[in-house]
């Protein structure tokens, strides 16, 4: 994963989890795909915006981050590492097999299946090996980064109000990533490559709009037919906080405050604190310190580790002395009493 970054909020810099692309969980993982395409290992075609590889969409197809496909003709040693996207990733595996990991759960994606990955779901594809495969995809930015936010569908989509509501529930009140495809969905996705190969974004925009609408309508049908479990609790503010708290373990070095944590979840400090207490039985500051001490303890037990001071700062402590006192209070002994070389372990 790339180095963590922060975004500007007014005159202050604060860490981010749910906002993209400067999220602490956002990885510029397309570089591996681009490199494989440059080596001739993968045929890659896409129309995109932002940092995604492909031909620029410009101001066309608002709401689409990328739409495209790859053809990997043989097994190769690369993959899309763990990351989140700023939209819903919907991808269909037309040929081959791929390894998929979503929120630490491993799946064997098979030919004819499709995936739906929410913006808050950490996932990797084929990492570290991509098998021979043909993957078609689109990433749709529906205007939400947190599961509790409302949808903002692009105005060129043709859903009825009922269909939009049904699809919104299927996407946000269900966390299942892998689904069985079908003839209609396959046909809808396979309309995309011919447009990308024979048209430009200037003269192919209308055709691609039709193709994507067809994909999304087929998606509603296929997901509904498989009778997914709908859980309204998955689109609540409490679930947003639960995701944030899980993600926090990957961003311990950031300068978190109660205000920035609450803002990241779109909540007041009071509401955020209430949910955190309900989920962890700790206040936000207590839980953050708990995670930092757990990580520091793990790092201190790692062979060939860094100095205690370096570990303290990497875990978000502002001083080695404060870290030492907090560590002793938590574990009953100083950080340098773990059996390592006392010279290397000295503060």
mmCIF file of C-alpha atoms in Angstrom:
data_model
loop_
_atom_site.group_PDB
_atom_site.id
_atom_site.type_symbol
_atom_site.label_atom_id
_atom_site.label_comp_id
_atom_site.label_asym_id
_atom_site.label_seq_id
_atom_site.Cartn_x
_atom_site.Cartn_y
_atom_site.Cartn_z
ATOM 1 C CA UNK A 1 0.000 0.000 0.000
ATOM 2 C CA UNK A 2 1.193 3.489 -0.765
ATOM 3 C CA UNK A 3 2.293 5.960 1.840
ATOM 4 C CA UNK A 4 -0.620 7.446 3.748
ATOM 5 C CA UNK A 5 -1.676 10.914 2.719
ATOM 6 C CA UNK A 6 -3.895 13.632 4.092
ATOM 7 C CA UNK A 7 -6.278 16.072 2.512
ATOM 8 C CA UNK A 8 -6.836 19.699 3.227
ATOM 9 C CA UNK A 9 -9.906 20.767 5.183
ATOM 10 C CA UNK A 10 -9.845 24.534 5.287
ATOM 11 C CA UNK A 11 -6.437 25.506 6.648
ATOM 12 C CA UNK A 12 -5.969 22.257 8.571
ATOM 13 C CA UNK A 13 -4.741 18.916 7.306
ATOM 14 C CA UNK A 14 -6.576 15.890 8.557
ATOM 15 C CA UNK A 15 -6.436 12.188 7.780
ATOM 16 C CA UNK A 16 -9.146 10.587 5.731
ATOM 17 C CA UNK A 17 -10.698 7.138 5.533
ATOM 18 C CA UNK A 18 -13.918 7.454 3.571
ATOM 19 C CA UNK A 19 -12.990 10.224 1.155
ATOM 20 C CA UNK A 20 -11.116 9.450 -2.053
ATOM 21 C CA UNK A 21 -8.616 9.512 -3.656
ATOM 22 C CA UNK A 22 -6.577 10.846 -0.712
ATOM 23 C CA UNK A 23 -7.848 8.184 1.638
ATOM 24 C CA UNK A 24 -5.459 6.363 3.906
ATOM 25 C CA UNK A 25 -6.835 3.181 2.396
ATOM 26 C CA UNK A 26 -6.553 4.252 -1.232
ATOM 27 C CA UNK A 27 -3.820 2.497 -3.196
ATOM 28 C CA UNK A 28 -2.573 3.508 -6.624
ATOM 29 C CA UNK A 29 -2.799 -0.154 -7.499
ATOM 30 C CA UNK A 30 -3.421 0.402 -11.205
ATOM 31 C CA UNK A 31 0.320 0.765 -11.741
ATOM 32 C CA UNK A 32 0.742 -3.016 -11.708
ATOM 33 C CA UNK A 33 -1.952 -3.393 -14.373
ATOM 34 C CA UNK A 34 -0.411 -0.626 -16.468
ATOM 35 C CA UNK A 35 3.038 -2.210 -16.183
ATOM 36 C CA UNK A 36 1.676 -5.608 -17.252
ATOM 37 C CA UNK A 37 -0.025 -3.972 -20.243
ATOM 38 C CA UNK A 38 3.214 -2.191 -21.178
ATOM 39 C CA UNK A 39 5.035 -5.543 -21.080
ATOM 40 C CA UNK A 40 2.451 -7.031 -23.427
ATOM 41 C CA UNK A 41 1.193 -9.500 -20.832
ATOM 42 C CA UNK A 42 -2.292 -8.001 -20.693
ATOM 43 C CA UNK A 43 -4.496 -6.376 -23.287
ATOM 44 C CA UNK A 44 -6.010 -3.349 -21.533
ATOM 45 C CA UNK A 45 -8.695 -1.012 -22.863
ATOM 46 C CA UNK A 46 -10.600 1.515 -20.763
ATOM 47 C CA UNK A 47 -12.199 4.941 -20.768
ATOM 48 C CA UNK A 48 -11.495 6.648 -17.486
ATOM 49 C CA UNK A 49 -11.070 9.761 -15.407
ATOM 50 C CA UNK A 50 -8.699 10.646 -12.599
ATOM 51 C CA UNK A 51 -5.707 8.363 -12.072
ATOM 52 C CA UNK A 52 -7.216 5.257 -13.667
ATOM 53 C CA UNK A 53 -5.353 4.010 -16.768
ATOM 54 C CA UNK A 54 -6.982 4.462 -20.151
ATOM 55 C CA UNK A 55 -8.411 7.052 -22.481
ATOM 56 C CA UNK A 56 -9.765 10.153 -20.745
ATOM 57 C CA UNK A 57 -13.529 10.586 -20.566
ATOM 58 C CA UNK A 58 -13.192 14.303 -19.954
ATOM 59 C CA UNK A 59 -16.571 15.607 -18.767
ATOM 60 C CA UNK A 60 -18.487 12.754 -20.422
ATOM 61 C CA UNK A 61 -20.346 10.039 -18.515
ATOM 62 C CA UNK A 62 -20.382 11.809 -15.132
ATOM 63 C CA UNK A 63 -20.374 9.280 -12.302
ATOM 64 C CA UNK A 64 -18.237 6.730 -14.176
ATOM 65 C CA UNK A 65 -14.689 6.486 -12.805
ATOM 66 C CA UNK A 66 -13.592 3.814 -15.264
ATOM 67 C CA UNK A 67 -15.151 1.347 -17.671
ATOM 68 C CA UNK A 68 -13.040 -1.209 -19.462
ATOM 69 C CA UNK A 69 -11.615 -4.710 -19.631
ATOM 70 C CA UNK A 70 -8.426 -6.722 -19.529
ATOM 71 C CA UNK A 71 -7.416 -9.873 -21.369
ATOM 72 C CA UNK A 72 -4.629 -11.772 -19.586
ATOM 73 C CA UNK A 73 -3.577 -14.556 -21.933
ATOM 74 C CA UNK A 74 -1.469 -16.488 -19.413
ATOM 75 C CA UNK A 75 -0.822 -16.668 -15.665
ATOM 76 C CA UNK A 76 1.372 -13.786 -14.471
ATOM 77 C CA UNK A 77 2.937 -12.510 -11.274
ATOM 78 C CA UNK A 78 1.053 -9.340 -10.413
ATOM 79 C CA UNK A 79 -2.274 -8.358 -8.950
ATOM 80 C CA UNK A 80 -4.394 -5.476 -7.716
ATOM 81 C CA UNK A 81 -3.309 -5.088 -4.090
ATOM 82 C CA UNK A 82 -5.609 -4.306 -1.183
ATOM 83 C CA UNK A 83 -7.438 -1.039 -1.720
ATOM 84 C CA UNK A 84 -10.769 0.755 -1.761
ATOM 85 C CA UNK A 85 -12.326 2.543 -4.722
ATOM 86 C CA UNK A 86 -14.204 5.824 -4.752
ATOM 87 C CA UNK A 87 -17.197 4.131 -6.320
ATOM 88 C CA UNK A 88 -18.967 0.791 -6.614
ATOM 89 C CA UNK A 89 -16.845 -1.697 -8.536
ATOM 90 C CA UNK A 90 -18.989 -3.977 -10.706
ATOM 91 C CA UNK A 91 -16.982 -6.523 -12.696
ATOM 92 C CA UNK A 92 -17.819 -9.623 -14.733
ATOM 93 C CA UNK A 93 -15.376 -12.501 -15.237
ATOM 94 C CA UNK A 94 -15.971 -13.618 -18.824
ATOM 95 C CA UNK A 95 -13.162 -16.181 -18.866
ATOM 96 C CA UNK A 96 -10.775 -17.824 -16.436
ATOM 97 C CA UNK A 97 -10.465 -17.716 -12.656
ATOM 98 C CA UNK A 98 -9.266 -15.073 -10.216
ATOM 99 C CA UNK A 99 -8.451 -14.915 -6.532
ATOM 100 C CA UNK A 100 -10.475 -12.277 -4.684
ATOM 101 C CA UNK A 101 -10.119 -11.079 -1.099
ATOM 102 C CA UNK A 102 -12.801 -8.803 0.360
ATOM 103 C CA UNK A 103 -12.536 -7.641 3.957
ATOM 104 C CA UNK A 104 -10.139 -10.501 4.762
ATOM 105 C CA UNK A 105 -12.474 -13.146 3.259
ATOM 106 C CA UNK A 106 -11.062 -15.140 0.315
ATOM 107 C CA UNK A 107 -13.140 -16.088 -2.731
ATOM 108 C CA UNK A 108 -12.368 -18.096 -5.883
ATOM 109 C CA UNK A 109 -13.973 -16.035 -8.627
ATOM 110 C CA UNK A 110 -15.034 -18.295 -11.492
ATOM 111 C CA UNK A 111 -15.986 -17.742 -15.106
ATOM 112 C CA UNK A 112 -19.515 -16.389 -15.415
ATOM 113 C CA UNK A 113 -19.590 -14.763 -11.967
ATOM 114 C CA UNK A 114 -19.633 -11.048 -11.216
ATOM 115 C CA UNK A 115 -18.539 -8.988 -8.239
ATOM 116 C CA UNK A 116 -20.012 -5.982 -6.483
ATOM 117 C CA UNK A 117 -17.522 -4.162 -4.246
ATOM 118 C CA UNK A 118 -18.693 -1.222 -2.143
ATOM 119 C CA UNK A 119 -16.479 1.874 -1.677
ATOM 120 C CA UNK A 120 -15.873 0.940 1.976
ATOM 121 C CA UNK A 121 -14.873 -2.674 1.254
ATOM 122 C CA UNK A 122 -11.144 -3.411 1.256
ATOM 123 C CA UNK A 123 -10.330 -5.840 -1.518
ATOM 124 C CA UNK A 124 -7.594 -7.264 -3.710
ATOM 125 C CA UNK A 125 -7.864 -9.096 -7.027
ATOM 126 C CA UNK A 126 -5.427 -11.758 -8.144
ATOM 127 C CA UNK A 127 -2.762 -10.603 -5.725
ATOM 128 C CA UNK A 128 -0.008 -11.782 -6.156
ATOM 129 C CA UNK A 129 -0.941 -13.905 -9.223
ATOM 130 C CA UNK A 130 -3.360 -13.108 -12.029
ATOM 131 C CA UNK A 131 -4.511 -16.212 -13.856
ATOM 132 C CA UNK A 132 -5.368 -16.258 -17.547
ATOM 133 C CA UNK A 133 -8.601 -14.274 -17.532
ATOM 134 C CA UNK A 134 -10.875 -11.769 -19.224
ATOM 135 C CA UNK A 135 -12.343 -9.263 -16.752
ATOM 136 C CA UNK A 136 -14.814 -6.534 -17.706
ATOM 137 C CA UNK A 137 -15.630 -3.748 -15.261
ATOM 138 C CA UNK A 138 -17.088 -0.408 -14.431
ATOM 139 C CA UNK A 139 -16.713 1.734 -11.327
ATOM 140 C CA UNK A 140 -19.748 3.873 -10.603
ATOM 141 C CA UNK A 141 -19.500 6.810 -8.233
ATOM 142 C CA UNK A 142 -22.937 7.118 -6.665
ATOM 143 C CA UNK A 143 -21.926 10.080 -4.495
ATOM 144 C CA UNK A 144 -21.509 8.091 -1.281
ATOM 145 C CA UNK A 145 -18.376 7.022 0.569
ATOM 146 C CA UNK A 146 -20.078 5.861 3.751
ATOM 147 C CA UNK A 147 -22.858 3.251 3.857
ATOM 148 C CA UNK A 148 -25.177 5.670 5.671
ATOM 149 C CA UNK A 149 -25.135 8.318 2.918
ATOM 150 C CA UNK A 150 -27.861 8.772 0.260
ATOM 151 C CA UNK A 151 -27.387 7.818 -3.388
ATOM 152 C CA UNK A 152 -26.867 10.416 -6.093
ATOM 153 C CA UNK A 153 -27.482 8.612 -9.364
ATOM 154 C CA UNK A 154 -26.130 10.188 -12.575
ATOM 155 C CA UNK A 155 -29.027 11.837 -14.420
ATOM 156 C CA UNK A 156 -28.308 9.847 -17.612
ATOM 157 C CA UNK A 157 -29.328 6.608 -15.888
ATOM 158 C CA UNK A 158 -32.848 5.496 -16.762
ATOM 159 C CA UNK A 159 -33.975 3.791 -13.542
ATOM 160 C CA UNK A 160 -37.480 4.271 -12.340
ATOM 161 C CA UNK A 161 -37.785 5.442 -8.758
ATOM 162 C CA UNK A 162 -38.673 1.919 -7.661
ATOM 163 C CA UNK A 163 -35.703 0.404 -9.497
ATOM 164 C CA UNK A 164 -33.333 3.008 -8.074
ATOM 165 C CA UNK A 165 -34.545 2.262 -4.561
ATOM 166 C CA UNK A 166 -34.245 -1.495 -5.100
ATOM 167 C CA UNK A 167 -30.717 -1.219 -6.481
ATOM 168 C CA UNK A 168 -29.661 1.136 -3.706
ATOM 169 C CA UNK A 169 -30.828 -1.378 -1.109
ATOM 170 C CA UNK A 170 -29.126 -4.274 -2.901
ATOM 171 C CA UNK A 171 -25.838 -2.392 -2.999
ATOM 172 C CA UNK A 172 -25.756 -0.853 0.480
ATOM 173 C CA UNK A 173 -27.865 -3.169 2.663
ATOM 174 C CA UNK A 174 -26.049 -6.305 1.581
ATOM 175 C CA UNK A 175 -22.309 -6.994 1.750
ATOM 176 C CA UNK A 176 -22.087 -10.068 -0.501
ATOM 177 C CA UNK A 177 -19.290 -9.525 -3.062
ATOM 178 C CA UNK A 178 -19.630 -12.521 -5.435
ATOM 179 C CA UNK A 179 -22.725 -13.349 -7.495
ATOM 180 C CA UNK A 180 -23.643 -15.737 -10.269
ATOM 181 C CA UNK A 181 -24.010 -14.066 -13.655
ATOM 182 C CA UNK A 182 -26.271 -15.031 -16.498
ATOM 183 C CA UNK A 183 -26.794 -14.713 -20.231
ATOM 184 C CA UNK A 184 -28.317 -11.224 -20.101
ATOM 185 C CA UNK A 185 -25.609 -9.784 -17.866
ATOM 186 C CA UNK A 186 -22.875 -11.426 -19.940
ATOM 187 C CA UNK A 187 -24.331 -10.012 -23.145
ATOM 188 C CA UNK A 188 -24.647 -6.558 -21.562
ATOM 189 C CA UNK A 189 -21.014 -6.496 -20.434
ATOM 190 C CA UNK A 190 -19.721 -7.888 -23.743
ATOM 191 C CA UNK A 191 -21.246 -4.910 -25.557
ATOM 192 C CA UNK A 192 -18.639 -2.661 -23.921
ATOM 193 C CA UNK A 193 -15.383 -3.871 -25.581
ATOM 194 C CA UNK A 194 -16.638 -3.275 -29.123
ATOM 195 C CA UNK A 195 -17.550 0.305 -28.204
ATOM 196 C CA UNK A 196 -14.151 0.956 -26.622
ATOM 197 C CA UNK A 197 -12.312 -0.530 -29.608
ATOM 198 C CA UNK A 198 -14.303 1.070 -32.432
ATOM 199 C CA UNK A 199 -15.250 4.442 -30.966
ATOM 200 C CA UNK A 200 -13.776 7.405 -29.139
ATOM 201 C CA UNK A 201 -15.323 8.954 -26.007
ATOM 202 C CA UNK A 202 -16.562 11.766 -28.251
ATOM 203 C CA UNK A 203 -18.597 9.585 -30.613
ATOM 204 C CA UNK A 204 -19.167 6.590 -28.339
ATOM 205 C CA UNK A 205 -20.658 8.280 -25.280
ATOM 206 C CA UNK A 206 -24.310 7.595 -26.135
ATOM 207 C CA UNK A 207 -23.677 3.953 -26.979
ATOM 208 C CA UNK A 208 -21.763 3.469 -23.743
ATOM 209 C CA UNK A 209 -24.571 5.071 -21.753
ATOM 210 C CA UNK A 210 -26.989 2.561 -23.266
ATOM 211 C CA UNK A 211 -24.620 -0.320 -22.510
ATOM 212 C CA UNK A 212 -24.098 0.715 -18.892
ATOM 213 C CA UNK A 213 -27.826 1.183 -18.306
ATOM 214 C CA UNK A 214 -28.364 -2.309 -19.703
ATOM 215 C CA UNK A 215 -25.687 -3.681 -17.366
ATOM 216 C CA UNK A 216 -27.260 -2.034 -14.341
ATOM 217 C CA UNK A 217 -30.779 -3.224 -15.168
ATOM 218 C CA UNK A 218 -29.465 -6.768 -15.667
ATOM 219 C CA UNK A 219 -27.633 -6.393 -12.361
ATOM 220 C CA UNK A 220 -30.898 -5.640 -10.551
ATOM 221 C CA UNK A 221 -32.494 -8.749 -12.065
ATOM 222 C CA UNK A 222 -29.584 -11.105 -11.260
ATOM 223 C CA UNK A 223 -29.146 -9.875 -7.692
ATOM 224 C CA UNK A 224 -32.887 -9.992 -6.999
ATOM 225 C CA UNK A 225 -33.186 -13.517 -8.414
ATOM 226 C CA UNK A 226 -30.544 -14.731 -5.959
ATOM 227 C CA UNK A 227 -32.654 -13.519 -3.023
ATOM 228 C CA UNK A 228 -29.914 -11.753 -1.066
ATOM 229 C CA UNK A 229 -30.334 -11.040 2.601
ATOM 230 C CA UNK A 230 -31.160 -7.372 3.034
ATOM 231 C CA UNK A 231 -30.030 -5.873 6.331
ATOM 232 C CA UNK A 232 -31.009 -2.216 6.897
ATOM 233 C CA UNK A 233 -28.458 -2.071 9.722
ATOM 234 C CA UNK A 234 -25.710 -2.138 7.091
ATOM 235 C CA UNK A 235 -26.682 1.351 5.924
ATOM 236 C CA UNK A 236 -26.754 2.978 9.351
ATOM 237 C CA UNK A 237 -24.402 5.481 10.953
ATOM 238 C CA UNK A 238 -23.409 2.833 13.492
ATOM 239 C CA UNK A 239 -22.202 0.563 10.687
ATOM 240 C CA UNK A 240 -20.236 3.480 9.253
ATOM 241 C CA UNK A 241 -18.517 3.895 12.626
ATOM 242 C CA UNK A 242 -17.861 0.142 12.837
ATOM 243 C CA UNK A 243 -16.116 0.229 9.443
ATOM 244 C CA UNK A 244 -14.119 3.281 10.480
ATOM 245 C CA UNK A 245 -12.960 1.635 13.704
ATOM 246 C CA UNK A 246 -11.817 -1.473 11.812
ATOM 247 C CA UNK A 247 -9.991 0.711 9.297
ATOM 248 C CA UNK A 248 -8.371 2.765 12.047
ATOM 249 C CA UNK A 249 -5.847 -0.008 12.716
ATOM 250 C CA UNK A 250 -4.301 0.760 9.300
ATOM 251 C CA UNK A 251 -3.919 4.490 10.024
ATOM 252 C CA UNK A 252 -2.474 4.673 13.534
ATOM 253 C CA UNK A 253 0.312 7.049 12.552
ATOM 254 C CA UNK A 254 -2.144 9.764 11.560
ATOM 255 C CA UNK A 255 -2.831 12.720 13.857
ATOM 256 C CA UNK A 256 -6.364 11.717 14.826
ATOM 257 C CA UNK A 257 -8.493 13.891 17.067
ATOM 258 C CA UNK A 258 -12.042 13.295 18.283
ATOM 259 C CA UNK A 259 -13.184 15.965 15.836
ATOM 260 C CA UNK A 260 -11.457 14.425 12.823
ATOM 261 C CA UNK A 261 -12.697 10.915 13.654
ATOM 262 C CA UNK A 262 -16.274 12.146 14.023
ATOM 263 C CA UNK A 263 -16.068 14.227 10.854
ATOM 264 C CA UNK A 264 -14.720 11.264 8.926
ATOM 265 C CA UNK A 265 -17.921 9.393 9.801
ATOM 266 C CA UNK A 266 -20.143 12.389 9.064
ATOM 267 C CA UNK A 267 -21.281 12.626 12.670
ATOM 268 C CA UNK A 268 -21.136 14.989 15.611
ATOM 269 C CA UNK A 269 -18.553 14.263 18.295
ATOM 270 C CA UNK A 270 -21.317 13.192 20.680
ATOM 271 C CA UNK A 271 -22.978 10.770 18.250
ATOM 272 C CA UNK A 272 -19.637 9.335 17.168
ATOM 273 C CA UNK A 273 -18.566 8.829 20.782
ATOM 274 C CA UNK A 274 -21.846 7.104 21.605
ATOM 275 C CA UNK A 275 -21.463 4.628 18.738
ATOM 276 C CA UNK A 276 -17.801 4.007 19.567
ATOM 277 C CA UNK A 277 -18.678 3.281 23.203
ATOM 278 C CA UNK A 278 -21.489 0.965 22.114
ATOM 279 C CA UNK A 279 -19.212 -0.968 19.754
ATOM 280 C CA UNK A 280 -16.003 -1.138 21.796
ATOM 281 C CA UNK A 281 -16.960 -0.236 25.387
ATOM 282 C CA UNK A 282 -14.288 2.471 25.155
ATOM 283 C CA UNK A 283 -14.230 6.149 24.331
ATOM 284 C CA UNK A 284 -12.719 7.056 20.931
ATOM 285 C CA UNK A 285 -9.459 8.218 22.520
ATOM 286 C CA UNK A 286 -9.246 5.092 24.666
ATOM 287 C CA UNK A 287 -9.871 2.841 21.662
ATOM 288 C CA UNK A 288 -7.300 4.669 19.539
ATOM 289 C CA UNK A 289 -4.696 4.289 22.295
ATOM 290 C CA UNK A 290 -5.655 0.623 22.689
ATOM 291 C CA UNK A 291 -4.977 0.018 18.978
ATOM 292 C CA UNK A 292 -1.713 1.953 19.087
ATOM 293 C CA UNK A 293 -0.419 -0.004 22.079
ATOM 294 C CA UNK A 294 -1.460 -3.313 20.503
ATOM 295 C CA UNK A 295 0.429 -2.469 17.332
ATOM 296 C CA UNK A 296 3.470 -1.217 19.243
ATOM 297 C CA UNK A 297 3.550 -4.424 21.272
ATOM 298 C CA UNK A 298 3.434 -6.459 18.069
ATOM 299 C CA UNK A 299 6.250 -4.452 16.499
ATOM 300 C CA UNK A 300 8.401 -4.724 19.630
ATOM 301 C CA UNK A 301 8.257 -8.511 19.329
ATOM 302 C CA UNK A 302 9.342 -8.475 15.699
ATOM 303 C CA UNK A 303 12.886 -9.765 15.052
ATOM 304 C CA UNK A 304 15.232 -7.064 13.750
ATOM 305 C CA UNK A 305 12.803 -4.409 14.824
ATOM 306 C CA UNK A 306 13.356 -0.671 14.867
ATOM 307 C CA UNK A 307 14.185 1.296 18.022
ATOM 308 C CA UNK A 308 11.495 1.872 20.614
ATOM 309 C CA UNK A 309 11.384 5.562 19.764
ATOM 310 C CA UNK A 310 10.823 4.820 16.054
ATOM 311 C CA UNK A 311 8.081 2.348 16.885
ATOM 312 C CA UNK A 312 6.402 4.837 19.227
ATOM 313 C CA UNK A 313 6.258 7.544 16.561
ATOM 314 C CA UNK A 314 5.152 5.146 13.826
ATOM 315 C CA UNK A 315 2.182 4.124 15.982
ATOM 316 C CA UNK A 316 1.101 7.733 16.532
ATOM 317 C CA UNK A 317 2.613 8.571 19.928
ATOM 318 C CA UNK A 318 3.988 12.107 20.148
ATOM 319 C CA UNK A 319 6.820 11.297 22.559
ATOM 320 C CA UNK A 320 8.769 8.212 23.565
ATOM 321 C CA UNK A 321 8.326 9.067 27.244
ATOM 322 C CA UNK A 322 4.547 9.209 26.971
ATOM 323 C CA UNK A 323 4.589 5.940 25.036
ATOM 324 C CA UNK A 324 6.787 4.288 27.673
ATOM 325 C CA UNK A 325 4.452 5.384 30.496
ATOM 326 C CA UNK A 326 1.317 4.260 28.612
ATOM 327 C CA UNK A 327 2.940 0.938 27.737
ATOM 328 C CA UNK A 328 3.969 0.266 31.341
ATOM 329 C CA UNK A 329 0.466 1.124 32.571
ATOM 330 C CA UNK A 330 -1.104 -1.244 30.032
ATOM 331 C CA UNK A 331 1.311 -4.200 30.202
ATOM 332 C CA UNK A 332 2.962 -3.823 33.623
ATOM 333 C CA UNK A 333 6.487 -3.430 32.293
ATOM 334 C CA UNK A 334 8.564 -1.043 30.178
ATOM 335 C CA UNK A 335 8.845 -1.502 26.408
ATOM 336 C CA UNK A 336 12.538 -2.403 26.701
ATOM 337 C CA UNK A 337 11.827 -5.377 28.954
ATOM 338 C CA UNK A 338 10.966 -7.799 26.177
ATOM 339 C CA UNK A 339 14.274 -9.647 26.044
ATOM 340 C CA UNK A 340 15.918 -7.773 23.204
ATOM 341 C CA UNK A 341 19.366 -6.156 23.056
ATOM 342 C CA UNK A 342 19.200 -3.336 25.655
ATOM 343 C CA UNK A 343 21.404 -1.093 23.538
ATOM 344 C CA UNK A 344 19.067 -1.377 20.528
ATOM 345 C CA UNK A 345 16.023 -1.122 22.777
ATOM 346 C CA UNK A 346 17.189 2.047 24.584
ATOM 347 C CA UNK A 347 14.929 5.053 24.308
#
